[in-house]
């Protein structure tokens, strides 16, 4: 039977919650009455030992928790924006055993819409998807049997991270029912959050996690967090059709390593939630490459866009080798911010990371791929020829 608890009852409830995984969700005391109101956030789902706990800040700005035995049939959750607007309901179709997408899928979709570096700006994400006719005004998939790509960096800087994540989760299921597809690539801000580097995190997330639950925000994304496990099932490098997607880029150092793309995808998923020290201890042969300040790994590398020697730029001949080895026509990256969508290496690499302006401005913020044709799109729905 569903139970709904207010924040006043959370102290006793959380003391034993998730004990076996060491994730202490006990709220902070003794001034608990002073923290009954928070900015809108969630829902966060935690699943362990057959118990599903749903944590959310409601429209009344009160922290509530619901407890379920397993996944109830027909469970739907309300998703609110930070400014207290009900955006949509998300059906919870799956809470465990998320399958990793194939790293190589040669399906040729008639259209692919790709966007990157959303950074908590649900309003701008939704605006560009509506303009591109990927979703309608009810945030429902209307892109048919086509393909949507989010090329990393959903977390940080903005106040609506959870609405973006839940929209992507929802669209995955809606697209699949009509033969479409949604691809999500992991970025450096996903790995930063999960290792508890919170320097770019919007204040409300730290307030909720620390004051209400006595833990850092990064710890909230541990192994019992349903959305955290869903994210860890995503790839770092993935081919769909004739396009290779990676958040930051592929370096000469990547080409010289022995690990395959599937191995890198698995290693990132296994290590992304660990601290730097734990990563180096458990995966000494690859941790520095993936996560260190050398920035040569696929989550951090900028040398496909930046030409300064500090960025170890890759040569065009090496880009050609990458395209030939993986039998793709182009590499699509985010991470390195520009004022508009650009290409490098004679249209072999496309950087779709932009400093997202206010919605409905002229600058391009995403790309639409139709066969061999790739165009940028702005918030007015104009398809624009991409320039260097």
Coordinates of C-alpha atoms in Angstrom, one line a residue, residues 85-89 122-123 125-143 167 170-171 174 360:
X85 CA 5.2 24.7 -13.5
X86 CA 3.8 21.2 -14.1
X87 CA 5.6 20.1 -17.3
X88 CA 4.4 16.5 -17.9
X89 CA 3.8 13.2 -16.3
X122 CA 15.0 22.5 -19.8
X123 CA 13.3 25.5 -21.3
X125 CA 16.0 21.9 -24.6
X126 CA 12.2 21.8 -25.0
X127 CA 12.2 24.9 -27.3
X128 CA 14.6 23.4 -29.8
X129 CA 12.9 20.0 -29.8
X130 CA 9.5 21.7 -30.4
X131 CA 11.0 23.8 -33.2
X132 CA 12.5 20.7 -34.8
X133 CA 9.2 18.9 -34.5
X134 CA 10.7 16.2 -32.3
X135 CA 8.1 16.8 -29.6
X136 CA 4.8 18.6 -29.4
X137 CA 3.5 21.1 -26.8
X138 CA 2.7 18.3 -24.4
X139 CA 6.3 17.0 -24.5
X140 CA 5.3 13.9 -26.5
X141 CA 7.4 12.3 -29.2
X142 CA 6.2 13.2 -32.7
X143 CA 9.5 12.3 -34.5
X167 CA 12.0 13.9 -20.5
X170 CA 10.1 9.2 -21.3
X171 CA 11.0 9.9 -25.0
X174 CA 7.8 6.7 -26.8
X360 CA 14.0 31.8 -30.2

